[in-house]
Short mmCIF file of C-alpha atoms in Angstrom, two decimals:
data_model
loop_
_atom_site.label_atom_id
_atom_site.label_comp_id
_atom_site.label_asym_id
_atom_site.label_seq_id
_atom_site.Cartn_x
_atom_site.Cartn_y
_atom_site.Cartn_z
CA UNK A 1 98.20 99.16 111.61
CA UNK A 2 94.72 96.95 111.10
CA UNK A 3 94.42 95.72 107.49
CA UNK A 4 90.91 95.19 106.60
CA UNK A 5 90.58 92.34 103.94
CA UNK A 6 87.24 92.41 101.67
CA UNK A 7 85.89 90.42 99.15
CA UNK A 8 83.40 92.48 97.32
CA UNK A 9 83.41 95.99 95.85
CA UNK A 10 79.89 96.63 97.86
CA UNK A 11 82.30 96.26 100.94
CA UNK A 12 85.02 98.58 99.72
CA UNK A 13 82.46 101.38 98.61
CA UNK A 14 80.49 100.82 102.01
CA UNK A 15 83.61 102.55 103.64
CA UNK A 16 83.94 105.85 104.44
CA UNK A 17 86.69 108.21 102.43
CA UNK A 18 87.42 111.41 104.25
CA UNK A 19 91.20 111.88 102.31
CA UNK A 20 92.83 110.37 98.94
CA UNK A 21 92.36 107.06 97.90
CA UNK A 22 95.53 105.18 96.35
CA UNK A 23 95.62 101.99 94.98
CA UNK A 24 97.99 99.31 93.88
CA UNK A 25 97.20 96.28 91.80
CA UNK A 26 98.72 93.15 92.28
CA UNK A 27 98.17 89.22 91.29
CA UNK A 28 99.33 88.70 95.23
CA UNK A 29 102.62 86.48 96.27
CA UNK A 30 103.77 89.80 97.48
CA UNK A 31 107.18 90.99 97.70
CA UNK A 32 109.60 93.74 98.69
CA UNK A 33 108.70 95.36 95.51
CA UNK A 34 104.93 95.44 95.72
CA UNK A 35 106.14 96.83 99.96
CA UNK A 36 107.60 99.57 97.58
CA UNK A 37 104.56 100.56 95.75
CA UNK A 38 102.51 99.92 99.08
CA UNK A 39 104.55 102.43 100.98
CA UNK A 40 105.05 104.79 97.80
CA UNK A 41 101.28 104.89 97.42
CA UNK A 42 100.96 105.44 101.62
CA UNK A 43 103.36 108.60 101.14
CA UNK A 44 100.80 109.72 98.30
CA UNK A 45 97.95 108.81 100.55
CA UNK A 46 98.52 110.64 103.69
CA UNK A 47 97.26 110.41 107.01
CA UNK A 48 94.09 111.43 105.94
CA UNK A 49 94.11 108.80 102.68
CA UNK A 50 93.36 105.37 102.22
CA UNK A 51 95.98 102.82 100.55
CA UNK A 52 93.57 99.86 99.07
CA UNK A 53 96.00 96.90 97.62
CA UNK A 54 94.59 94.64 95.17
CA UNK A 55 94.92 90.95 95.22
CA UNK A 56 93.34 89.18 92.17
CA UNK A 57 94.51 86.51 89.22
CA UNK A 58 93.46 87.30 86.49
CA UNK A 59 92.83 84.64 84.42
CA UNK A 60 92.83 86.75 81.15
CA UNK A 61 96.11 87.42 80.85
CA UNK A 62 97.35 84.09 81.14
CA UNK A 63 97.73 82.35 77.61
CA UNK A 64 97.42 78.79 76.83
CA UNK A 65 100.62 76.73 78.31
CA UNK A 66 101.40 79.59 81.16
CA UNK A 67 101.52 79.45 84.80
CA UNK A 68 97.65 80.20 86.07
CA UNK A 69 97.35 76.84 87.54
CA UNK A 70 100.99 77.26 89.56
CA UNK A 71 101.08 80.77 90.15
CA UNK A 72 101.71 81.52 93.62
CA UNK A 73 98.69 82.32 95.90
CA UNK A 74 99.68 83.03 99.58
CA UNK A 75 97.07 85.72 100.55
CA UNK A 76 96.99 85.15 104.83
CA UNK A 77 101.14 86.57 104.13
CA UNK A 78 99.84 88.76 101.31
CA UNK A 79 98.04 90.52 103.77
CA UNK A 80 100.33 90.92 106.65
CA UNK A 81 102.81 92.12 104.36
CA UNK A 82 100.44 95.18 102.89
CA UNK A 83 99.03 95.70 106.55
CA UNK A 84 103.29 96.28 107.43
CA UNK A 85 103.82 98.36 104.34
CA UNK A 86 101.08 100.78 105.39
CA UNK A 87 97.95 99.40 103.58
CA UNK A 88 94.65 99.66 105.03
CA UNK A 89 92.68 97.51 102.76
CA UNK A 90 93.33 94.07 101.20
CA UNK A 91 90.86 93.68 98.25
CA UNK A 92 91.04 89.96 97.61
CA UNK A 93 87.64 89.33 94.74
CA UNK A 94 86.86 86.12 93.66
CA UNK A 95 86.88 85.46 90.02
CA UNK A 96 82.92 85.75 89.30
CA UNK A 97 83.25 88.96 91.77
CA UNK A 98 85.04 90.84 88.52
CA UNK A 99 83.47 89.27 85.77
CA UNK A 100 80.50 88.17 87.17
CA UNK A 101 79.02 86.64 83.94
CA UNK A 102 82.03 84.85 82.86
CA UNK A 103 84.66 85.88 80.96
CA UNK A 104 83.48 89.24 79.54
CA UNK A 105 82.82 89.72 75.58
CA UNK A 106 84.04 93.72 75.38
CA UNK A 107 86.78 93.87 76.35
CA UNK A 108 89.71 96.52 76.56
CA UNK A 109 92.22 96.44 72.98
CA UNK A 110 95.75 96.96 73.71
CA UNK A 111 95.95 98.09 69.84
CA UNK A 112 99.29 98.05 68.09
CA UNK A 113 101.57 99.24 71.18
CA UNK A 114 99.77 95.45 72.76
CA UNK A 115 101.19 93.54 70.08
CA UNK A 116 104.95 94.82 70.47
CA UNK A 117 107.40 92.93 72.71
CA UNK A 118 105.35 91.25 75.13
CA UNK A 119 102.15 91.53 73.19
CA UNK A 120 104.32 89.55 70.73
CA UNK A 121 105.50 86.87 72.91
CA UNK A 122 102.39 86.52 74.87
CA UNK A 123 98.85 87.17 72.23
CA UNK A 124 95.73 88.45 73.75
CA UNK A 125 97.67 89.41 77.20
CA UNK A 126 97.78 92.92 77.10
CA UNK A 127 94.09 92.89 76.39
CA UNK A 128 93.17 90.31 79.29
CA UNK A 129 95.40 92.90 81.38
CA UNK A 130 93.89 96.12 80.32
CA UNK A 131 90.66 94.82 80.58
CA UNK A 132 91.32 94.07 84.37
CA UNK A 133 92.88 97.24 85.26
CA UNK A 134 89.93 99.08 83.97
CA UNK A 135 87.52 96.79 86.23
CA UNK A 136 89.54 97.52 88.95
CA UNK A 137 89.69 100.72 88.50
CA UNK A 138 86.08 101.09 88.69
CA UNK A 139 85.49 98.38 91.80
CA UNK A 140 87.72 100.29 93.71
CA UNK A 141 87.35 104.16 92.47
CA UNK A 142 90.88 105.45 93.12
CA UNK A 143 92.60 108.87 93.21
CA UNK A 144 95.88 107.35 91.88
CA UNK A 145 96.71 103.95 91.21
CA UNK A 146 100.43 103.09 91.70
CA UNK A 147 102.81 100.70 88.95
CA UNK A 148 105.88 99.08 89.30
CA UNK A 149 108.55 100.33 86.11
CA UNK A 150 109.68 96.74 86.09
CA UNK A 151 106.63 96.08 83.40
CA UNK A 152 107.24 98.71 81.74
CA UNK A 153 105.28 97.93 78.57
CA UNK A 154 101.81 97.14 80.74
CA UNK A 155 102.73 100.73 82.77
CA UNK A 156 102.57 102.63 79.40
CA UNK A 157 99.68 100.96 77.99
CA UNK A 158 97.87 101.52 81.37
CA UNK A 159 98.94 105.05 81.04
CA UNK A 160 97.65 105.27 77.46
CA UNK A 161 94.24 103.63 78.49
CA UNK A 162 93.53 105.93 80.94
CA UNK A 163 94.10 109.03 78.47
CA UNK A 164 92.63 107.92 75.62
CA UNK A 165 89.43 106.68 77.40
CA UNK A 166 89.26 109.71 79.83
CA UNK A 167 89.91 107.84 83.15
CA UNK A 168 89.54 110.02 85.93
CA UNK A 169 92.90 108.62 87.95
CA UNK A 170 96.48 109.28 88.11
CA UNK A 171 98.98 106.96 87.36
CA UNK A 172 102.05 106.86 88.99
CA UNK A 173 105.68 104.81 88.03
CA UNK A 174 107.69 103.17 90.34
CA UNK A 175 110.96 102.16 89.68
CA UNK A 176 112.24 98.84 89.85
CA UNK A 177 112.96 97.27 92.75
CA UNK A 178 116.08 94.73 92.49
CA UNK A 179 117.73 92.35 94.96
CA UNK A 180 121.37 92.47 96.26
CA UNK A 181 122.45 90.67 93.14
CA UNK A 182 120.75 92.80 90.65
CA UNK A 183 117.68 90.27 89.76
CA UNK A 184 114.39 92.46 89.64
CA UNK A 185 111.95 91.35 92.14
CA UNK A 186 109.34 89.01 90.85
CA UNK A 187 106.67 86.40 91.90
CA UNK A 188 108.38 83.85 89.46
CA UNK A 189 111.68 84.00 90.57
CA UNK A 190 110.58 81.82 93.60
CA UNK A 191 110.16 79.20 91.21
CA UNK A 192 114.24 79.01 90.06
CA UNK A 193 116.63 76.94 91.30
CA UNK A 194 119.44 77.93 92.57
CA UNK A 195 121.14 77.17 89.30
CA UNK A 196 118.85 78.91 87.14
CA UNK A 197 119.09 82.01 89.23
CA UNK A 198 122.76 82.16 88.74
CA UNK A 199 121.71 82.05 84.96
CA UNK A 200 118.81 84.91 85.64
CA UNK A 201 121.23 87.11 86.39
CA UNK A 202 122.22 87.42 83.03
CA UNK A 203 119.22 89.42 82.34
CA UNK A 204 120.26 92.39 84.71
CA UNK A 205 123.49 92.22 83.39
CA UNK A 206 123.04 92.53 79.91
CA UNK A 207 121.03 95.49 80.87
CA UNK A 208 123.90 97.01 83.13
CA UNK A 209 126.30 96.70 80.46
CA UNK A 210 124.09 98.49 77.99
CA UNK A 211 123.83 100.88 80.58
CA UNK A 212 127.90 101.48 81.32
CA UNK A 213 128.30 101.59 77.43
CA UNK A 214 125.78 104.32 76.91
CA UNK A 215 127.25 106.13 80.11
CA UNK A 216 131.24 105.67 78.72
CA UNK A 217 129.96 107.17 75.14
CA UNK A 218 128.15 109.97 76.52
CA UNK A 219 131.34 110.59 78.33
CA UNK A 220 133.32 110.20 75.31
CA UNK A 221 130.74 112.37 73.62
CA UNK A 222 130.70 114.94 75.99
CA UNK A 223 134.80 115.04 76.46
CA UNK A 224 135.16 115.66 72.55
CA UNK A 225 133.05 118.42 72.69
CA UNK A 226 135.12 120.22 74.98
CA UNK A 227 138.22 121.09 73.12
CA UNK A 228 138.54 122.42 69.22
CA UNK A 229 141.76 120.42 68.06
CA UNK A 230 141.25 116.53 66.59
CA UNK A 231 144.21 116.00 68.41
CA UNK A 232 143.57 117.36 71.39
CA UNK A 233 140.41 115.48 71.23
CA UNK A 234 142.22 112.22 70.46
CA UNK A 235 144.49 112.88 73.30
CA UNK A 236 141.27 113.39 75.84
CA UNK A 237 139.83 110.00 74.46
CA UNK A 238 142.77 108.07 74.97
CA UNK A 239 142.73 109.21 78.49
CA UNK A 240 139.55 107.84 78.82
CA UNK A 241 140.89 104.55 77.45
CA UNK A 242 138.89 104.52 74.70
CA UNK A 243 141.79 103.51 71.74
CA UNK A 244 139.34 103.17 69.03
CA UNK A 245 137.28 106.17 69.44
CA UNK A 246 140.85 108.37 70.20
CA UNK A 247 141.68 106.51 66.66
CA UNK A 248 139.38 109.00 65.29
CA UNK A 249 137.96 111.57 67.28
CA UNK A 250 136.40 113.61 64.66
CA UNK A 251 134.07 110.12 64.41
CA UNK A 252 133.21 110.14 68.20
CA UNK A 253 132.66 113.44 68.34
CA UNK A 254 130.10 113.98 65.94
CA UNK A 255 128.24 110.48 66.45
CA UNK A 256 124.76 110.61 67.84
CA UNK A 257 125.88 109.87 71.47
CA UNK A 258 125.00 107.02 72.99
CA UNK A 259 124.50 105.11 70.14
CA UNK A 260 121.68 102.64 70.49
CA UNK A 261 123.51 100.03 68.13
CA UNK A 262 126.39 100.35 70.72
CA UNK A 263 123.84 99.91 73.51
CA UNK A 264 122.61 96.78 72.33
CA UNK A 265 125.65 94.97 71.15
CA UNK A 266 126.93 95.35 74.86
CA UNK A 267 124.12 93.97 76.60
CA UNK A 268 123.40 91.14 73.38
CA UNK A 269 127.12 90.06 74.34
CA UNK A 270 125.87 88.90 78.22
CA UNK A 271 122.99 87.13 76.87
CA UNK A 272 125.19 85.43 74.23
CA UNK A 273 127.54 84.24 76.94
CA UNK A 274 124.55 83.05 79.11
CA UNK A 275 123.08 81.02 76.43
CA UNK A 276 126.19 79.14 76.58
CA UNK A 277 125.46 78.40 80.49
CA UNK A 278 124.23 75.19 81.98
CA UNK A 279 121.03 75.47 82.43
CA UNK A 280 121.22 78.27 79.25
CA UNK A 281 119.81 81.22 79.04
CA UNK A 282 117.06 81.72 76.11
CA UNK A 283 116.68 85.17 74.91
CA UNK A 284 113.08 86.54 73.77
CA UNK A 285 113.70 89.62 72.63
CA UNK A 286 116.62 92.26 73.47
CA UNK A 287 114.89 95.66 72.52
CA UNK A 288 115.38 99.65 72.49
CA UNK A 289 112.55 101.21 72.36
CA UNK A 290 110.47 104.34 72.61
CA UNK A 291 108.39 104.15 75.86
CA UNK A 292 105.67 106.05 73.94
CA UNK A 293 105.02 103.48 71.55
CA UNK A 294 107.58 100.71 72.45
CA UNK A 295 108.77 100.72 68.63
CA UNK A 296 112.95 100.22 68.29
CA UNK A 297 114.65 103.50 68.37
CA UNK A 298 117.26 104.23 65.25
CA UNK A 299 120.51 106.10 65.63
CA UNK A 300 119.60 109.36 65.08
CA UNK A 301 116.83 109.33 68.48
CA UNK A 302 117.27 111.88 71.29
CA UNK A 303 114.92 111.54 74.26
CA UNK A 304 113.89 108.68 76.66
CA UNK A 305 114.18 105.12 76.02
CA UNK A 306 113.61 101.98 77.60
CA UNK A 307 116.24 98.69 77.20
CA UNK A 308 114.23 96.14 78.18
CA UNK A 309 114.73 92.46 77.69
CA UNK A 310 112.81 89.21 78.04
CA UNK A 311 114.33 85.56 78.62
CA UNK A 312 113.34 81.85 79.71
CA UNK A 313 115.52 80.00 82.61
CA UNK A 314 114.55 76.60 82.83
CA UNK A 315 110.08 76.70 82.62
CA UNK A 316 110.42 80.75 83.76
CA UNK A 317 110.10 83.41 81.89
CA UNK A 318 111.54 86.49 83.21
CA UNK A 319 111.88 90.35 82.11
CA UNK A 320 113.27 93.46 82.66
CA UNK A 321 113.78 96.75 81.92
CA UNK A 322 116.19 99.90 82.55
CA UNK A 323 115.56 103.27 81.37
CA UNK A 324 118.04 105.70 79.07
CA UNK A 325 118.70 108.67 77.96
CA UNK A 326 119.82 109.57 74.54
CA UNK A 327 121.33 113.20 73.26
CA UNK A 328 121.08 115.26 76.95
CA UNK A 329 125.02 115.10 77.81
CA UNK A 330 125.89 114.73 81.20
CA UNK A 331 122.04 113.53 81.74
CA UNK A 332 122.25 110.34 84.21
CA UNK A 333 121.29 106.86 82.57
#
């Protein structure tokens, strides 16, 4: 299909919308994960709908010492890639074409959920991100605006934005898109080494093994339940070849399943190992959290939560994220 690329909102609201507008926001260098969103949003589109893919750095949400200056910018490829993923506008603004009287003085607040995690590591860049998502929002007038789940923190605060300030738009998820290896698709990861990447992995490992331990306890959990006798129930365990929890299966069965301390010990043990890696591995936060607020979840929590982990490997920083499920046995992780 014919990709249109335009530079200025009066272009984009010049066209003509007979259908459903969907749009996905990116700082370009695209990728098989931003394809995903692109062809997501062309499903939620329709025929009838327009798919409009932002391409725009935004220099707000880059903090002193980051990667502005170095980020990737490869728009001629950035648009042959949306055009193939079913997009039928590129909207590529220059910087004075969003904040057209420099950097803006009201701005968007991220409040306390902005200064968890990410907010944490990086001050000030949930704001600068918020603040552009709400711009863009308004250049380009969507129906629904599409997210990738790999930034998981920045999809709920975008999701909390758009409630609490009465944004007429739906906000959609999309879940993480990963290479063969595991490694969650990213702009940055162009910028490891082949060394470094072997260390990356670390980061979707940690998070698998978090995963497999919350998936063997619910197992546990749910096996326990099934018969009345402690022995019995020790027997069942130790099929599952679980010795310490058939040690006492009273214990296991009446523990909150999943256990989030569990959970994180498993995946803290990868990143441990990896820090011992040449080049290492350094760990910026390992966390469990409730995707509502993105605080750390205690033992007793039932419900959805995120795992989500950040790291450097060599001059890149790098995150990720799975999703969990605490207290529904038999629910998939």
């Amino acid at each position: 299909m014919t990709t249109t690329l335009l530079r200025t909102a009066a272009d984009l609201h010049a066209r003509a919308r007979t259908g459903r507008r969907a749009v996905v926001m990116t700082m370009g260098a695209l990728h098989e994960g931003h394809a995903t969103l692109i062809r997501t949003a062309r499903g939620i589109a329709g025929p009838e709908g327009e798919v409009v893919v932002t391409v725009f750095v935004n220099p707000l949400q880059f903090g002193a010492g980051e990667d502005l200056d170095r980020y990737p910018r490869t728009l001629d490829a950035d648009v042959g890639l949306a055009g193939r993923s079913g997009a039928d506008v590129v909207f590529a603004p220059a910087v004075d074409e969003v904040y057209p009287g420099g950097e803006p003085q009201v701005r968007v607040s991220a409040g306390p959920m902005g200064e968890r995690l990410e907010g944490s590591s990086r001050p000030g860049h949930f704001d600068g991100m918020l603040t552009v998502v709400a711009k863009l929002l308004h250049l380009t007038r969507p129906d629904v605006a599409l997210y990738g789940q790999k930034d998981a923190q920045q999809l709920a605060l975008i999701r909390r934005m758009v409630r609490d300030l009465n944004f007429g738009v739906e906000i959609v998820g999309v879940p993480t898109v990963r290479e063969e290896d595991g490694l969650a698709l990213s702009s940055r990861n162009r910028y490891l080494s082949a060394a470094e990447r072997r260390t990356a992995l670390a980061l979707s490992r940690a998070l698998f093994a978090g995963q497999d331990r919350h998936a063997a306890q619910e197992a546990l959990r749910a096996r326990a339940r099934e018969v009345p006798a402690t022995r019995a129930r020790a027997e069942a365990l130790s099929a599952l070849g679980e010795s310490r929890a058939a040690a006492d299966a009273h214990a296991v069965a009446t523990a909150v399943p999943g256990g989030p301390a569990a959970v994180r010990a498993a995946a803290r043990q990868v990143l441990d190992e990896a820090a011992r890696l040449q080049p290492p591995l350094r760990l910026d936060y390992l966390a469990l959290v409730d995707p509502s607020d993105f605080t750390e979840i205690g033992d007793d929590f039932t419900g959805e939560a995120v795992l989500a982990v950040a790291a450097r490997v060599g001059a890149t920083r790098l995150i990720d994220n799975i999703p969990l499920t605490f207290g529904t046995l038999g629910a998939a992780s």
